Coordinates of C-alpha atoms in Angstrom, one line a residue:
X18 CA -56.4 -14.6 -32.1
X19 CA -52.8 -14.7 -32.4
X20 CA -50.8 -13.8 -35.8
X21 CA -47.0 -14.3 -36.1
X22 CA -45.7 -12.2 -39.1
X23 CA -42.0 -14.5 -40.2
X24 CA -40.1 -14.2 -43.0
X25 CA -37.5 -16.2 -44.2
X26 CA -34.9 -13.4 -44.2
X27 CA -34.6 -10.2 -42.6
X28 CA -35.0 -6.8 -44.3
X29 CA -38.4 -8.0 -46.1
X30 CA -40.3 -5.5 -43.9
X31 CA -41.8 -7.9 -41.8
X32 CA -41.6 -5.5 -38.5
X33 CA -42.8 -2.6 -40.6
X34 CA -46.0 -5.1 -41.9
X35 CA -46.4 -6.2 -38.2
X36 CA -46.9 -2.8 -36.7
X37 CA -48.9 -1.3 -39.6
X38 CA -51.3 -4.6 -38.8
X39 CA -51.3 -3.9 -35.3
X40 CA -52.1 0.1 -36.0
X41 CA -55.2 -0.6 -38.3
X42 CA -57.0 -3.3 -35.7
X43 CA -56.2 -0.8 -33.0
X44 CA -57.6 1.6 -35.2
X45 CA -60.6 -0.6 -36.1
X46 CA -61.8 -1.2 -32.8
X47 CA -60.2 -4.1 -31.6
X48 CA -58.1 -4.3 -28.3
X49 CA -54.5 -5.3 -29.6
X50 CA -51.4 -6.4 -28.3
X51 CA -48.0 -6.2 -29.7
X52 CA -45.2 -8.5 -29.3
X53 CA -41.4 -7.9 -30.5
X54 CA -40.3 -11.5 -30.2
X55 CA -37.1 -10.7 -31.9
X56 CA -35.3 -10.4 -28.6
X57 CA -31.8 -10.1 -30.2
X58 CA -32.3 -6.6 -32.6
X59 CA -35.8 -5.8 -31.4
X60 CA -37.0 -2.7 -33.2
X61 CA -41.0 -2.5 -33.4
X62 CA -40.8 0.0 -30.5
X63 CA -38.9 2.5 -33.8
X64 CA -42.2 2.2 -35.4
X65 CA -45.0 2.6 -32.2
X66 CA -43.0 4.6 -29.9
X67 CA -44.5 2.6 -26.9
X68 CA -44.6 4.7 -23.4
X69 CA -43.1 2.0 -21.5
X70 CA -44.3 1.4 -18.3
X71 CA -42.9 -1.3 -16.7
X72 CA -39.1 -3.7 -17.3
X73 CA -38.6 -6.2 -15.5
X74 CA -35.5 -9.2 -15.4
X75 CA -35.7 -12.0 -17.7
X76 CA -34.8 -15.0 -16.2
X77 CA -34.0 -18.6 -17.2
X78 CA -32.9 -21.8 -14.6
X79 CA -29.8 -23.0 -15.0
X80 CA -28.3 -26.1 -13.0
X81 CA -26.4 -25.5 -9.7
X82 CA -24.1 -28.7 -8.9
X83 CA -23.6 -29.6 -5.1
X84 CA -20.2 -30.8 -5.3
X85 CA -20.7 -32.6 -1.5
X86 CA -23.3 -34.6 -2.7
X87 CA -22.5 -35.0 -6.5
X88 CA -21.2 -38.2 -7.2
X89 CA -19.7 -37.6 -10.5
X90 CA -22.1 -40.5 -12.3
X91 CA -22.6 -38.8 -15.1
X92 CA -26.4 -38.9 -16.0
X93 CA -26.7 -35.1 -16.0
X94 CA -24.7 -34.9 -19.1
X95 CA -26.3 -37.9 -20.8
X96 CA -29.3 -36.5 -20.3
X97 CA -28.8 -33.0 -21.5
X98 CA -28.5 -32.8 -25.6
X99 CA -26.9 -29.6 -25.7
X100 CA -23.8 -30.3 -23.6
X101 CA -24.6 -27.4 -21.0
X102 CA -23.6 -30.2 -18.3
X103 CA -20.4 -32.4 -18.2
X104 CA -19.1 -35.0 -16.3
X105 CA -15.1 -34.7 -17.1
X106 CA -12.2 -36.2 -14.6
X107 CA -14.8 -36.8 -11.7
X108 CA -16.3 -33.0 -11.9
X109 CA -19.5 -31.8 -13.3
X110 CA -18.9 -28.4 -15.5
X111 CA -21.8 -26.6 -15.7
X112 CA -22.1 -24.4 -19.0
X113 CA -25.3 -21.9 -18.7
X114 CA -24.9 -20.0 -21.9
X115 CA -25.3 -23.9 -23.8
X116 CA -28.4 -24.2 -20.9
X117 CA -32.0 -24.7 -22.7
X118 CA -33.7 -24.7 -19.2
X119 CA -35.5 -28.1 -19.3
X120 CA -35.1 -29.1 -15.7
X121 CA -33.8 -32.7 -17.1
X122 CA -30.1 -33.0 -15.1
X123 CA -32.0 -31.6 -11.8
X124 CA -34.7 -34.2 -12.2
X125 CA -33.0 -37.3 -13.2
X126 CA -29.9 -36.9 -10.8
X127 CA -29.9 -39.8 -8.7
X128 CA -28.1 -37.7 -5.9
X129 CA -30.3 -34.6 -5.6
X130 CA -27.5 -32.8 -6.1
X131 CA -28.6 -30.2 -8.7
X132 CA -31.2 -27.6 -8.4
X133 CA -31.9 -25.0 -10.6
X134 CA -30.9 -21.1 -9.5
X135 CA -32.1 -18.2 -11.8
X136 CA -29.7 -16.8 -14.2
X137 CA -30.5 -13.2 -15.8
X138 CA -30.5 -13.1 -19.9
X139 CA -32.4 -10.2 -20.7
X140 CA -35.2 -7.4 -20.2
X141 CA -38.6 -7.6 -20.2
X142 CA -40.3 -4.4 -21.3
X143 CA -44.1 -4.0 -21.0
X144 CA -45.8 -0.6 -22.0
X145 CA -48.7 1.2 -24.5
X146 CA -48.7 2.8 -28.1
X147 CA -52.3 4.3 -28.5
X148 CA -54.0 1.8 -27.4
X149 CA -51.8 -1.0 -28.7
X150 CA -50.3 -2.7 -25.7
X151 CA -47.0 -3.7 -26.3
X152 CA -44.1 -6.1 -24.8
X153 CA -40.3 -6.6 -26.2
X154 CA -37.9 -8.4 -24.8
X155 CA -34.1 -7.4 -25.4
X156 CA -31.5 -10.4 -25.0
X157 CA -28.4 -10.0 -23.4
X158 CA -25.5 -9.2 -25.1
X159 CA -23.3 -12.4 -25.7
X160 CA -26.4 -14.3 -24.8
X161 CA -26.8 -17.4 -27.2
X162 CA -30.1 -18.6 -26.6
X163 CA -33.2 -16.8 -27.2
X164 CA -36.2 -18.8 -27.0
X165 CA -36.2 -18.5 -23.0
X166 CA -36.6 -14.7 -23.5
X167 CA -38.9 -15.1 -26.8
X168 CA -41.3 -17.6 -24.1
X169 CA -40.9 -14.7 -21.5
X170 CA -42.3 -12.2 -23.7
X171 CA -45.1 -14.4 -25.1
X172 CA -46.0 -15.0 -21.3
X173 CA -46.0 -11.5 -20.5
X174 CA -48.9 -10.7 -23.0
X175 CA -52.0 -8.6 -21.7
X176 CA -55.6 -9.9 -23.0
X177 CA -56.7 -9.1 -26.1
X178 CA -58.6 -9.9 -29.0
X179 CA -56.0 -9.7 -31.2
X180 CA -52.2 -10.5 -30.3
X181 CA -50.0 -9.7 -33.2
X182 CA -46.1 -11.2 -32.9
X183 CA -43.4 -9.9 -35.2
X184 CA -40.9 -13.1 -35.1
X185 CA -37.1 -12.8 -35.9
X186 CA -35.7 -13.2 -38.9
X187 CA -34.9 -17.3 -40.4
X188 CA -36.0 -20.6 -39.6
X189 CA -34.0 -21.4 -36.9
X190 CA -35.5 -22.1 -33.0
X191 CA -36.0 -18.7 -32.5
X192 CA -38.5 -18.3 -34.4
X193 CA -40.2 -21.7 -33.6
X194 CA -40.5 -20.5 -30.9
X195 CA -42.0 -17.7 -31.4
X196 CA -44.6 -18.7 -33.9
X197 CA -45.5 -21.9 -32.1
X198 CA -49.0 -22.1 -31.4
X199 CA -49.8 -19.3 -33.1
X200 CA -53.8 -19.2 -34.8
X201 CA -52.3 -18.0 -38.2
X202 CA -48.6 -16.9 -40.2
X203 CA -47.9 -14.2 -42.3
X204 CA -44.8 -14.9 -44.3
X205 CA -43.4 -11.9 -45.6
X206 CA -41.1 -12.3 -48.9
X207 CA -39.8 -9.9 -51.4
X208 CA -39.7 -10.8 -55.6
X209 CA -35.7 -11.9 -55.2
X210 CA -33.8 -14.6 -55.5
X211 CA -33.2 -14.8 -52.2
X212 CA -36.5 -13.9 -50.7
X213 CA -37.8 -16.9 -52.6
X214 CA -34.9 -19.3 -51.4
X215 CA -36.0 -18.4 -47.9
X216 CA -39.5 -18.4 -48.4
X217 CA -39.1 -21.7 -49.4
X218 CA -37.8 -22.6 -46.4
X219 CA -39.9 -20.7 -44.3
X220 CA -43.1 -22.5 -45.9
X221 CA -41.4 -25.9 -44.9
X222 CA -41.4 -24.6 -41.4
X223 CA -44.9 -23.3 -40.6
X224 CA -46.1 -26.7 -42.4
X225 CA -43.7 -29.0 -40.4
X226 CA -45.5 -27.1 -37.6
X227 CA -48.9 -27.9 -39.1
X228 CA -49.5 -24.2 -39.0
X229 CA -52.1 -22.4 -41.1
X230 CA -50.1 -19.9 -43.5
X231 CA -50.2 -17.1 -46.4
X232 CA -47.4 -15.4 -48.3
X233 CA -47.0 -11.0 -48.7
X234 CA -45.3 -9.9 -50.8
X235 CA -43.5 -6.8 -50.4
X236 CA -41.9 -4.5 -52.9
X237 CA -43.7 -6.7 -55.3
X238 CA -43.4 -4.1 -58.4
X239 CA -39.4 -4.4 -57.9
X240 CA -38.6 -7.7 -59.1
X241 CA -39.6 -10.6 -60.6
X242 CA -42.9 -13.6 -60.8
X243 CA -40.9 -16.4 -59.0
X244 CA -42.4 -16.0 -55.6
X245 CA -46.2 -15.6 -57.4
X246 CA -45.5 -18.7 -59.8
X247 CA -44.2 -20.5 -56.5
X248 CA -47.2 -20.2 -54.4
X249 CA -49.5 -20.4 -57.3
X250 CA -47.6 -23.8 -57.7
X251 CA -47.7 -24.7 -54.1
X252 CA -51.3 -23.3 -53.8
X253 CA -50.2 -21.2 -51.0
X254 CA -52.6 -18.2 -50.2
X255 CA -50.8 -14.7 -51.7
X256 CA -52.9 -12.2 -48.9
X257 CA -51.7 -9.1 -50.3
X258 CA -48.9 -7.4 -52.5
X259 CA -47.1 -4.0 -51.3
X260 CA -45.4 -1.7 -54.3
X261 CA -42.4 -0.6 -53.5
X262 CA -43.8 3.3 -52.7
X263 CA -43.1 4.8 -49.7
X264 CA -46.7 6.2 -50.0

């Protein structure tokens, strides 16, 4: 069973929700793994204090041009939608922060002459909190895409019965990818203005994924009935409502 807890914004407590999930299954009996798929501020490791046993590289492919063979047609950067390979003046610029690791200007090139090389973005680190296993993955700085390290860490996950992910913060890829495939979402919100704007958003996401999805509220006793008159409207499933108490 995997469970991605997302919220539309940051600061809802959707890491702090996450581990406290993670504690209570551990604590139930089930064997549980932890995953901190927000690669670029990962902080669930604040909250379990993992003994980390193992890091290891994270590594994405990025295209290598042979310039002898190259032929300067052009295909690879027809092919590639994010512009991480150009054809300009009769050279091909290669681009790897822009690079999304699909393997398209390798396989299409009519010369051969592009092969993919291994290019470091981050660290993989594996390790245990009482029983909770637990992997993170820590991007780069001045890294711009995540999702290669987000599908590391989802890779690197021991067996378990239960695999609980605590998603970054949005709507963006990042957390696509990260909640992709997933068995269940927990959106995390907060009675605000804003944590209903980007619920709203966030609940256009996990459907457009054909996800299965319900709504926490947290610090529900601090603001205001838009978020519960929302779902209620949108018959959205409201799983549980946290006061603000530090209790």
């Amino acid at each position: 069973m995997r469970i991605a807890v997302a919220s539309g914004k940051g600061g809802t407590g959707k890491t702090t929700l996450a581990t406290n999930l993670a504690r209570i299954a551990c604590d139930s009996g089930l064997s549980v793994v932890c995953l901190d798929c927000d690669v670029e501020e990962p902080n669930a490791h604040i909250f379990l204090s993992p003994r980390i046993t193992d890091e290891r590289p994270i590594d994405k492919p990025v295209p290598q041009v042979d310039p002898d063979r190259c032929t300067a047609c052009g295909i690879c950067g027809e092919v590639c939608q994010f512009s991480a390979i150009v054809c300009v003046g009769g050279k091909v610029l290669v681009y790897p922060e822009l690079c999304h690791a699909c393997g398209g200007c390798s396989r299409f090139c009519p010369a051969g002459a592009i092969r993919e090389v291994p290019r470091t973005i981050g660290t993989l680190r594996i390790g245990d909190s009482r029983g909770i296993g637990f992997v993170e993955g820590r991007l780069n700085i001045g890294e711009a895409m995540s999702p290669p390290a987000i599908r590391a860490v989802r890779a690197a996950a021991p067996p378990a019965e239960l695999v609980i992910l605590d998603a970054p913060p949005g709507t963006s890829c990042p957390v696509v990818a990260s909640i992709r495939g997933c068995d269940f979402v927990v959106l995390v919100t907060e009675p605000t203005p804003f944590g209903l704007n980007d619920l709203v958003l966030a609940v256009a996401m996990v459907r457009e994924l054909t996800l299965p999805f319900g709504v926490v509220i947290n610090r529900a006793d601090s603001g205001d009935d838009r978020v519960r008159d929302y779902c209620c409207r949108e018959r959205i499933d409201l799983l549980a409502e946290i006061p603000d108490d530090r209790a």
